[in-house]
Amino acid sequence: MKHIQVVAAVIVKNDHVLIARRPLDKHKGGYWEFPGGKIETGESHEEALVREIAEEINIRIEAPQLFERIDFDYPEKSVSLNFFLTEAFSGEPEGLEGQAIKWVAWPELANYQFPEANQPVVKKLQNWFSEKS
Ligand SMILES: Nc1nc2c([nH]c(=O)n2[C@@H]2O[C@H](COP(=O)(O)OP(=O)(O)OP(=O)(O)O)[C@@H](O)[C@H]2O)c(=O)[nH]1
Ligand SMILES: [Mg+2]
């Protein structure tokens, strides 16, 4: 089975987190996600993350910290997801690939459908916010 390495950003501003809706023609199209994508050959995790977020969301993220790692097997591919949390960025978020983006207040996260693999990271993020407040 195909195995891919993915980086994704959990971008936090006050009590909100930025999520994006996956384009309908892609794997897990229509689901909400933490923006990001595949690591390219020769890139570090952080380089890939900064590049993907610039390409998809048009902001420059700073000081991302590893938040959660998840290995998950979908029927069609297996993914290693590396989620990095950041509260620092410059620019104004914009869905550069035509995707919807949204700042969601953390208690509302439960109302959005994420890919199956994301369940532990969403849970961890809710705990992170609730301990902070
Ligand atoms: N970006 C992102 N991908 C996720 C998440 N959860 C999850 O299962 N995935 C899966 O991880 C893979 C990431 O690929 P992607 O489609 O974002 O990759 P990419 O931006 O490089 O896209 P492209 O290669 O189609 O241009 C997809 O199979 C996607 O379904 C998530 O929260 N964020
Ligand atoms: Mg992507």
Tab-separated table of N, CA and C and ligand atoms in Angstrom:
chain	number	residue	atom	x	y	z
A	1	MET	N	0.843	-1.205	0.000
A	1	MET	CA	0.000	0.000	0.000
A	1	MET	C	0.878	1.254	0.000
A	2	LYS	N	0.369	2.280	-0.628
A	2	LYS	CA	1.098	3.548	-0.676
A	2	LYS	C	1.188	4.147	0.726
A	3	HIS	N	2.375	4.612	1.086
A	3	HIS	CA	2.564	5.247	2.388
A	3	HIS	C	3.043	6.670	2.187
A	4	ILE	N	2.354	7.640	2.778
A	4	ILE	CA	2.801	9.026	2.604
A	4	ILE	C	3.018	9.734	3.941
A	5	GLN	N	3.989	10.634	3.918
A	5	GLN	CA	4.339	11.456	5.083
A	5	GLN	C	3.691	12.822	4.895
A	6	VAL	N	2.925	13.235	5.889
A	6	VAL	CA	2.144	14.471	5.784
A	6	VAL	C	2.470	15.384	6.963
A	7	VAL	N	2.514	16.686	6.686
A	7	VAL	CA	2.603	17.680	7.762
A	7	VAL	C	1.353	18.549	7.687
A	8	ALA	N	0.838	18.937	8.839
A	8	ALA	CA	-0.344	19.791	8.861
A	8	ALA	C	-0.231	20.756	10.027
A	9	ALA	N	-0.841	21.936	9.870
A	9	ALA	CA	-0.700	23.004	10.870
A	9	ALA	C	-1.996	23.210	11.640
A	10	VAL	N	-1.858	23.222	12.945
A	10	VAL	CA	-2.958	23.584	13.840
A	10	VAL	C	-2.679	25.041	14.204
A	11	ILE	N	-3.383	25.945	13.528
A	11	ILE	CA	-3.107	27.376	13.673
A	11	ILE	C	-4.125	27.964	14.646
A	12	VAL	N	-3.593	28.497	15.752
A	12	VAL	CA	-4.463	28.929	16.848
A	12	VAL	C	-4.380	30.441	17.021
A	13	LYS	N	-5.546	31.045	17.185
A	13	LYS	CA	-5.612	32.474	17.516
A	13	LYS	C	-6.641	32.628	18.620
A	14	ASN	N	-6.183	33.036	19.790
A	14	ASN	CA	-7.050	33.107	20.974
A	14	ASN	C	-7.761	31.766	21.171
A	15	ASP	N	-9.085	31.757	21.142
A	15	ASP	CA	-9.808	30.499	21.371
A	15	ASP	C	-10.260	29.844	20.076
A	16	HIS	N	-9.647	30.249	18.963
A	16	HIS	CA	-10.083	29.741	17.667
A	16	HIS	C	-8.981	28.958	16.965
A	17	VAL	N	-9.395	28.068	16.093
A	17	VAL	CA	-8.436	27.304	15.298
A	17	VAL	C	-8.858	27.384	13.827
A	18	LEU	N	-7.866	27.454	12.955
A	18	LEU	CA	-8.142	27.603	11.524
A	18	LEU	C	-8.275	26.225	10.868
A	19	ILE	N	-9.404	25.996	10.243
A	19	ILE	CA	-9.589	24.734	9.514
A	19	ILE	C	-9.954	25.034	8.061
A	20	ALA	N	-9.757	24.054	7.214
A	20	ALA	CA	-10.026	24.232	5.786
A	20	ALA	C	-10.831	23.041	5.298
A	21	ARG	N	-11.637	23.282	4.277
A	21	ARG	CA	-12.455	22.187	3.739
A	21	ARG	C	-11.750	21.601	2.528
A	22	ARG	N	-11.525	20.293	2.542
A	22	ARG	CA	-10.776	19.662	1.459
A	22	ARG	C	-11.561	19.720	0.155
A	23	PRO	N	-10.865	20.088	-0.932
A	23	PRO	CA	-11.526	20.136	-2.239
A	23	PRO	C	-12.208	18.804	-2.550
A	24	LEU	N	-13.363	18.871	-3.217
A	24	LEU	CA	-14.191	17.679	-3.429
A	24	LEU	C	-13.512	16.606	-4.272
A	25	ASP	N	-12.584	17.013	-5.142
A	25	ASP	CA	-11.944	16.039	-6.029
A	25	ASP	C	-10.737	15.350	-5.383
A	26	LYS	N	-10.458	15.657	-4.119
A	26	LYS	CA	-9.286	15.055	-3.471
A	26	LYS	C	-9.707	13.949	-2.510
A	27	HIS	N	-8.691	13.164	-2.075
A	27	HIS	CA	-8.930	12.165	-1.027
A	27	HIS	C	-9.610	12.857	0.158
A	28	LYS	N	-10.683	12.259	0.670
A	28	LYS	CA	-11.442	12.829	1.793
A	28	LYS	C	-12.011	14.211	1.445
A	29	GLY	N	-12.380	14.372	0.181
A	29	GLY	CA	-12.972	15.628	-0.270
A	29	GLY	C	-14.217	15.977	0.529
A	30	GLY	N	-14.345	17.261	0.878
A	30	GLY	CA	-15.505	17.723	1.628
A	30	GLY	C	-15.323	17.657	3.142
A	31	TYR	N	-14.340	16.885	3.592
A	31	TYR	CA	-14.065	16.845	5.028
A	31	TYR	C	-13.270	18.085	5.422
A	32	TRP	N	-13.384	18.475	6.672
A	32	TRP	CA	-12.564	19.576	7.189
A	32	TRP	C	-11.222	19.021	7.628
A	33	GLU	N	-10.192	19.839	7.517
A	33	GLU	CA	-8.840	19.380	7.834
A	33	GLU	C	-8.037	20.496	8.466
A	34	PHE	N	-6.881	20.114	8.993
A	34	PHE	CA	-5.851	21.081	9.326
A	34	PHE	C	-5.006	21.203	8.062
A	35	PRO	N	-4.851	22.419	7.551
A	35	PRO	CA	-4.188	22.564	6.257
A	35	PRO	C	-2.767	22.001	6.274
A	36	GLY	N	-2.340	21.504	5.141
A	36	GLY	CA	-1.007	20.915	5.035
A	36	GLY	C	-0.952	20.002	3.841
A	37	GLY	N	0.073	19.170	3.784
A	37	GLY	CA	0.193	18.263	2.653
A	37	GLY	C	1.432	17.415	2.747
A	38	LYS	N	1.777	16.800	1.634
A	38	LYS	CA	2.846	15.807	1.606
A	38	LYS	C	4.226	16.454	1.676
A	39	ILE	N	5.104	15.784	2.392
A	39	ILE	CA	6.499	16.211	2.447
A	39	ILE	C	7.172	15.804	1.141
A	40	GLU	N	7.905	16.737	0.534
A	40	GLU	CA	8.622	16.412	-0.705
A	40	GLU	C	10.039	15.948	-0.386
A	41	THR	N	10.629	15.238	-1.332
A	41	THR	CA	11.967	14.678	-1.129
A	41	THR	C	12.952	15.773	-0.727
A	42	GLY	N	13.705	15.510	0.326
A	42	GLY	CA	14.754	16.437	0.747
A	42	GLY	C	14.293	17.517	1.708
A	43	GLU	N	13.006	17.643	1.910
A	43	GLU	CA	12.496	18.678	2.816
A	43	GLU	C	12.476	18.183	4.258
A	44	SER	N	12.732	19.105	5.188
A	44	SER	CA	12.474	18.794	6.591
A	44	SER	C	10.974	18.952	6.837
A	45	HIS	N	10.512	18.444	7.961
A	45	HIS	CA	9.093	18.599	8.306
A	45	HIS	C	8.721	20.073	8.326
A	46	GLU	N	9.575	20.865	8.964
A	46	GLU	CA	9.250	22.290	9.124
A	46	GLU	C	9.243	23.023	7.779
A	47	GLU	N	10.199	22.689	6.912
A	47	GLU	CA	10.218	23.308	5.571
A	47	GLU	C	8.950	22.967	4.800
A	48	ALA	N	8.561	21.701	4.861
A	48	ALA	CA	7.361	21.265	4.145
A	48	ALA	C	6.130	21.984	4.686
A	49	LEU	N	6.083	22.124	5.985
A	49	LEU	CA	4.928	22.760	6.624
A	49	LEU	C	4.814	24.238	6.218
A	50	VAL	N	5.924	24.942	6.311
A	50	VAL	CA	5.920	26.365	5.951
A	50	VAL	C	5.512	26.530	4.480
A	51	ARG	N	6.041	25.667	3.611
A	51	ARG	CA	5.705	25.728	2.190
A	51	ARG	C	4.216	25.444	1.949
A	52	GLU	N	3.727	24.360	2.528
A	52	GLU	CA	2.317	23.983	2.302
A	52	GLU	C	1.354	25.074	2.780
A	53	ILE	N	1.659	25.670	3.922
A	53	ILE	CA	0.743	26.684	4.461
A	53	ILE	C	0.805	27.963	3.641
A	54	ALA	N	1.965	28.286	3.113
A	54	ALA	CA	2.062	29.432	2.203
A	54	ALA	C	1.270	29.150	0.921
A	55	GLU	N	1.409	27.942	0.375
A	55	GLU	CA	0.723	27.582	-0.873
A	55	GLU	C	-0.788	27.518	-0.722
A	56	GLU	N	-1.246	26.994	0.394
A	56	GLU	CA	-2.689	26.748	0.553
A	56	GLU	C	-3.427	27.893	1.239
A	57	ILE	N	-2.761	28.573	2.187
A	57	ILE	CA	-3.463	29.527	3.064
A	57	ILE	C	-2.906	30.954	2.944
A	58	ASN	N	-1.755	31.084	2.264
A	58	ASN	CA	-1.166	32.408	2.027
A	58	ASN	C	-0.697	33.138	3.281
A	59	ILE	N	-0.287	32.393	4.300
A	59	ILE	CA	0.323	33.034	5.463
A	59	ILE	C	1.680	32.396	5.721
A	60	ARG	N	2.499	33.109	6.487
A	60	ARG	CA	3.791	32.557	6.884
A	60	ARG	C	3.714	32.199	8.355
A	61	ILE	N	3.813	30.909	8.650
A	61	ILE	CA	3.728	30.498	10.049
A	61	ILE	C	5.116	30.523	10.673
A	62	GLU	N	5.133	30.758	11.985
A	62	GLU	CA	6.392	30.832	12.714
A	62	GLU	C	6.369	29.890	13.912
A	63	ALA	N	7.547	29.412	14.265
A	63	ALA	CA	7.744	28.608	15.471
A	63	ALA	C	6.737	27.465	15.659
A	64	PRO	N	6.507	26.651	14.632
A	64	PRO	CA	5.596	25.521	14.826
A	64	PRO	C	6.202	24.479	15.768
A	65	GLN	N	5.387	23.946	16.652
A	65	GLN	CA	5.827	22.931	17.614
A	65	GLN	C	5.077	21.641	17.351
A	66	LEU	N	5.820	20.524	17.333
A	66	LEU	CA	5.156	19.236	17.118
A	66	LEU	C	4.096	19.018	18.203
A	67	PHE	N	2.878	18.731	17.784
A	67	PHE	CA	1.756	18.601	18.724
A	67	PHE	C	1.271	17.154	18.820
A	68	GLU	N	1.225	16.465	17.671
A	68	GLU	CA	0.728	15.084	17.671
A	68	GLU	C	1.187	14.375	16.408
A	69	ARG	N	1.478	13.081	16.533
A	69	ARG	CA	1.800	12.246	15.368
A	69	ARG	C	0.815	11.105	15.316
A	70	ILE	N	0.292	10.841	14.130
A	70	ILE	CA	-0.690	9.767	13.982
A	70	ILE	C	-0.371	8.947	12.727
A	71	ASP	N	-0.254	7.645	12.905
A	71	ASP	CA	-0.164	6.739	11.755
A	71	ASP	C	-1.529	6.124	11.557
A	72	PHE	N	-2.009	6.140	10.328
A	72	PHE	CA	-3.362	5.630	10.086
A	72	PHE	C	-3.421	4.956	8.720
A	73	ASP	N	-4.093	3.816	8.679
A	73	ASP	CA	-4.280	3.107	7.409
A	73	ASP	C	-5.693	3.329	6.895
A	74	TYR	N	-5.819	4.058	5.792
A	74	TYR	CA	-7.083	4.099	5.059
A	74	TYR	C	-7.072	2.874	4.147
A	75	PRO	N	-8.233	2.488	3.615
A	75	PRO	CA	-8.226	1.326	2.708
A	75	PRO	C	-7.311	1.558	1.507
A	76	GLU	N	-7.197	2.812	1.047
A	76	GLU	CA	-6.472	3.097	-0.181
A	76	GLU	C	-5.033	3.575	0.028
A	77	LYS	N	-4.710	4.022	1.230
A	77	LYS	CA	-3.343	4.477	1.487
A	77	LYS	C	-3.078	4.544	2.975
A	78	SER	N	-1.815	4.500	3.338
A	78	SER	CA	-1.513	4.705	4.749
A	78	SER	C	-0.782	6.032	4.895
A	79	VAL	N	-1.099	6.734	5.970
A	79	VAL	CA	-0.559	8.082	6.172
A	79	VAL	C	0.140	8.187	7.516
A	80	SER	N	1.253	8.917	7.530
A	80	SER	CA	1.856	9.355	8.787
A	80	SER	C	1.607	10.842	8.868
A	81	LEU	N	0.775	11.244	9.806
A	81	LEU	CA	0.381	12.645	9.933
A	81	LEU	C	1.167	13.281	11.069
A	82	ASN	N	1.806	14.403	10.756
A	82	ASN	CA	2.571	15.147	11.761
A	82	ASN	C	1.913	16.507	11.934
A	83	PHE	N	1.275	16.711	13.083
A	83	PHE	CA	0.554	17.962	13.327
A	83	PHE	C	1.421	18.895	14.158
A	84	PHE	N	1.570	20.109	13.684
A	84	PHE	CA	2.355	21.127	14.387
A	84	PHE	C	1.434	22.263	14.803
A	85	LEU	N	1.587	22.716	16.034
A	85	LEU	CA	0.756	23.807	16.527
A	85	LEU	C	1.544	25.114	16.460
A	86	THR	N	0.868	26.168	16.032
A	86	THR	CA	1.498	27.478	16.054
A	86	THR	C	0.481	28.555	16.392
A	87	GLU	N	0.950	29.549	17.123
A	87	GLU	CA	0.092	30.708	17.439
A	87	GLU	C	0.667	31.960	16.801
A	88	ALA	N	1.719	31.809	16.002
A	88	ALA	CA	2.364	32.973	15.395
A	88	ALA	C	2.392	32.833	13.879
A	89	PHE	N	1.891	33.859	13.211
A	89	PHE	CA	1.952	33.855	11.750
A	89	PHE	C	1.830	35.280	11.252
A	90	SER	N	2.263	35.485	10.020
A	90	SER	CA	2.063	36.800	9.423
A	90	SER	C	1.247	36.662	8.152
A	91	GLY	N	0.463	37.699	7.869
A	91	GLY	CA	-0.418	37.683	6.711
A	91	GLY	C	-1.848	37.378	7.122
A	92	GLU	N	-2.716	37.419	6.121
A	92	GLU	CA	-4.144	37.196	6.348
A	92	GLU	C	-4.549	35.886	5.674
A	93	PRO	N	-5.048	34.917	6.422
A	93	PRO	CA	-5.397	33.620	5.834
A	93	PRO	C	-6.419	33.727	4.702
A	94	GLU	N	-6.184	32.933	3.673
A	94	GLU	CA	-7.016	32.962	2.465
A	94	GLU	C	-6.923	31.573	1.829
A	95	GLY	N	-8.018	31.041	1.342
A	95	GLY	CA	-7.990	29.712	0.704
A	95	GLY	C	-7.523	29.831	-0.735
A	96	LEU	N	-6.223	29.646	-0.953
A	96	LEU	CA	-5.651	29.898	-2.288
A	96	LEU	C	-6.015	28.833	-3.320
A	97	GLU	N	-6.547	27.702	-2.858
A	97	GLU	CA	-6.914	26.639	-3.811
A	97	GLU	C	-8.425	26.563	-3.973
A	98	GLY	N	-9.096	27.668	-3.609
A	98	GLY	CA	-10.547	27.726	-3.750
A	98	GLY	C	-11.295	27.060	-2.606
A	99	GLN	N	-10.548	26.548	-1.629
A	99	GLN	CA	-11.192	25.842	-0.511
A	99	GLN	C	-11.743	26.830	0.518
A	100	ALA	N	-12.813	26.439	1.185
A	100	ALA	CA	-13.336	27.243	2.288
A	100	ALA	C	-12.381	27.134	3.465
A	101	ILE	N	-12.177	28.245	4.152
A	101	ILE	CA	-11.417	28.195	5.406
A	101	ILE	C	-12.254	28.855	6.484
A	102	LYS	N	-11.957	28.522	7.728
A	102	LYS	CA	-12.815	28.992	8.801
A	102	LYS	C	-12.069	29.026	10.125
A	103	TRP	N	-12.254	30.127	10.871
A	103	TRP	CA	-11.786	30.166	12.261
A	103	TRP	C	-12.921	29.621	13.122
A	104	VAL	N	-12.661	28.550	13.810
A	104	VAL	CA	-13.702	27.907	14.602
A	104	VAL	C	-13.365	28.027	16.087
A	105	ALA	N	-14.332	28.488	16.868
A	105	ALA	CA	-14.148	28.507	18.325
A	105	ALA	C	-14.023	27.056	18.799
A	106	TRP	N	-13.037	26.772	19.643
A	106	TRP	CA	-12.706	25.366	19.913
A	106	TRP	C	-13.880	24.511	20.401
A	107	PRO	N	-14.834	25.050	21.179
A	107	PRO	CA	-15.943	24.160	21.578
A	107	PRO	C	-16.815	23.716	20.398
A	108	GLU	N	-16.677	24.423	19.276
A	108	GLU	CA	-17.473	24.086	18.080
A	108	GLU	C	-16.810	23.029	17.193
A	109	LEU	N	-15.569	22.670	17.528
A	109	LEU	CA	-14.831	21.728	16.667
A	109	LEU	C	-15.587	20.419	16.448
A	110	ALA	N	-16.330	20.023	17.462
A	110	ALA	CA	-17.079	18.762	17.406
A	110	ALA	C	-18.134	18.766	16.304
A	111	ASN	N	-18.489	19.958	15.835
A	111	ASN	CA	-19.532	20.054	14.799
A	111	ASN	C	-18.994	19.902	13.382
A	112	TYR	N	-17.688	19.726	13.250
A	112	TYR	CA	-17.080	19.622	11.917
A	112	TYR	C	-16.573	18.209	11.694
A	113	GLN	N	-16.790	17.721	10.475
A	113	GLN	CA	-16.362	16.362	10.177
A	113	GLN	C	-14.934	16.349	9.639
A	114	PHE	N	-14.050	15.704	10.391
A	114	PHE	CA	-12.648	15.541	9.998
A	114	PHE	C	-12.437	14.112	9.497
A	115	PRO	N	-11.369	13.885	8.724
A	115	PRO	CA	-11.062	12.502	8.313
A	115	PRO	C	-10.894	11.614	9.559
A	116	GLU	N	-11.184	10.340	9.409
A	116	GLU	CA	-11.138	9.386	10.527
A	116	GLU	C	-9.822	9.470	11.311
A	117	ALA	N	-8.728	9.626	10.579
A	117	ALA	CA	-7.409	9.632	11.207
A	117	ALA	C	-7.260	10.755	12.230
A	118	ASN	N	-8.044	11.829	12.086
A	118	ASN	CA	-7.864	13.017	12.918
A	118	ASN	C	-8.459	12.921	14.320
A	119	GLN	N	-9.223	11.882	14.567
A	119	GLN	CA	-9.938	11.813	15.850
A	119	GLN	C	-9.042	12.095	17.067
A	120	PRO	N	-7.868	11.440	17.195
A	120	PRO	CA	-7.038	11.702	18.383
A	120	PRO	C	-6.503	13.134	18.454
A	121	VAL	N	-6.223	13.742	17.326
A	121	VAL	CA	-5.648	15.093	17.386
A	121	VAL	C	-6.728	16.121	17.735
A	122	VAL	N	-7.933	15.904	17.269
A	122	VAL	CA	-9.029	16.818	17.616
A	122	VAL	C	-9.301	16.742	19.123
A	123	LYS	N	-9.320	15.525	19.616
A	123	LYS	CA	-9.509	15.283	21.058
A	123	LYS	C	-8.406	15.974	21.875
A	124	LYS	N	-7.163	15.781	21.449
A	124	LYS	CA	-6.036	16.369	22.170
A	124	LYS	C	-6.106	17.898	22.157
A	125	LEU	N	-6.540	18.440	21.052
A	125	LEU	CA	-6.643	19.893	20.925
A	125	LEU	C	-7.743	20.444	21.841
A	126	GLN	N	-8.856	19.739	21.912
A	126	GLN	CA	-9.927	20.166	22.823
A	126	GLN	C	-9.428	20.160	24.268
A	127	ASN	N	-8.658	19.133	24.632
A	127	ASN	CA	-8.080	19.089	25.986
A	127	ASN	C	-7.101	20.230	26.206
A	128	TRP	N	-6.296	20.491	25.189
A	128	TRP	CA	-5.293	21.566	25.269
A	128	TRP	C	-5.975	22.903	25.529
A	129	PHE	N	-7.037	23.193	24.792
A	129	PHE	CA	-7.767	24.452	24.977
A	129	PHE	C	-8.439	24.492	26.350
A	130	SER	N	-9.050	23.398	26.743
A	130	SER	CA	-9.814	23.430	27.995
A	130	SER	C	-8.888	23.588	29.201
A	131	GLU	N	-7.670	23.063	29.100
A	131	GLU	CA	-6.710	23.245	30.198
A	131	GLU	C	-6.165	24.657	30.241
A	132	LYS	N	-6.178	25.307	29.106
A	132	LYS	CA	-5.632	26.663	28.974
A	132	LYS	C	-6.624	27.693	29.534
A	133	SER	N	-7.931	27.388	29.401
A	133	SER	CA	-8.930	28.420	29.736
A	133	SER	C	-9.376	28.325	31.196
B	1	LIG	N1	-3.628	18.188	5.082
B	1	LIG	C1	-4.234	17.252	5.790
B	1	LIG	N2	-4.300	15.985	5.302
B	1	LIG	C2	-4.924	15.069	6.056
B	1	LIG	C3	-5.503	15.381	7.330
B	1	LIG	N3	-6.052	14.243	7.835
B	1	LIG	C4	-5.859	13.247	6.922
B	1	LIG	O1	-6.225	12.090	7.035
B	1	LIG	N4	-5.163	13.753	5.834
B	1	LIG	C5	-4.794	12.962	4.642
B	1	LIG	O2	-3.420	13.140	4.371
B	1	LIG	C6	-3.177	13.279	2.978
B	1	LIG	C7	-2.604	14.682	2.811
B	1	LIG	O3	-2.564	15.033	1.568
B	1	LIG	P1	-2.977	16.414	0.901
B	1	LIG	O4	-4.056	16.109	-0.054
B	1	LIG	O5	-3.211	17.525	1.878
B	1	LIG	O6	-1.605	16.635	0.207
B	1	LIG	P2	-1.163	17.858	-0.698
B	1	LIG	O7	-1.679	19.126	-0.091
B	1	LIG	O8	0.312	17.659	-0.878
B	1	LIG	O9	-2.017	17.608	-1.997
B	1	LIG	P3	-1.720	17.205	-3.482
B	1	LIG	O10	-0.627	16.203	-3.465
B	1	LIG	O11	-3.041	16.621	-3.912
B	1	LIG	O12	-1.393	18.476	-4.169
B	1	LIG	C8	-4.530	13.084	2.291
B	1	LIG	O13	-4.699	11.733	1.930
B	1	LIG	C9	-5.526	13.438	3.400
B	1	LIG	O14	-6.769	12.796	3.239
B	1	LIG	C10	-5.420	16.706	7.822
B	1	LIG	O15	-5.898	17.076	8.911
B	1	LIG	N5	-4.772	17.607	7.018
B	2	MG	MG	-3.093	19.692	1.253
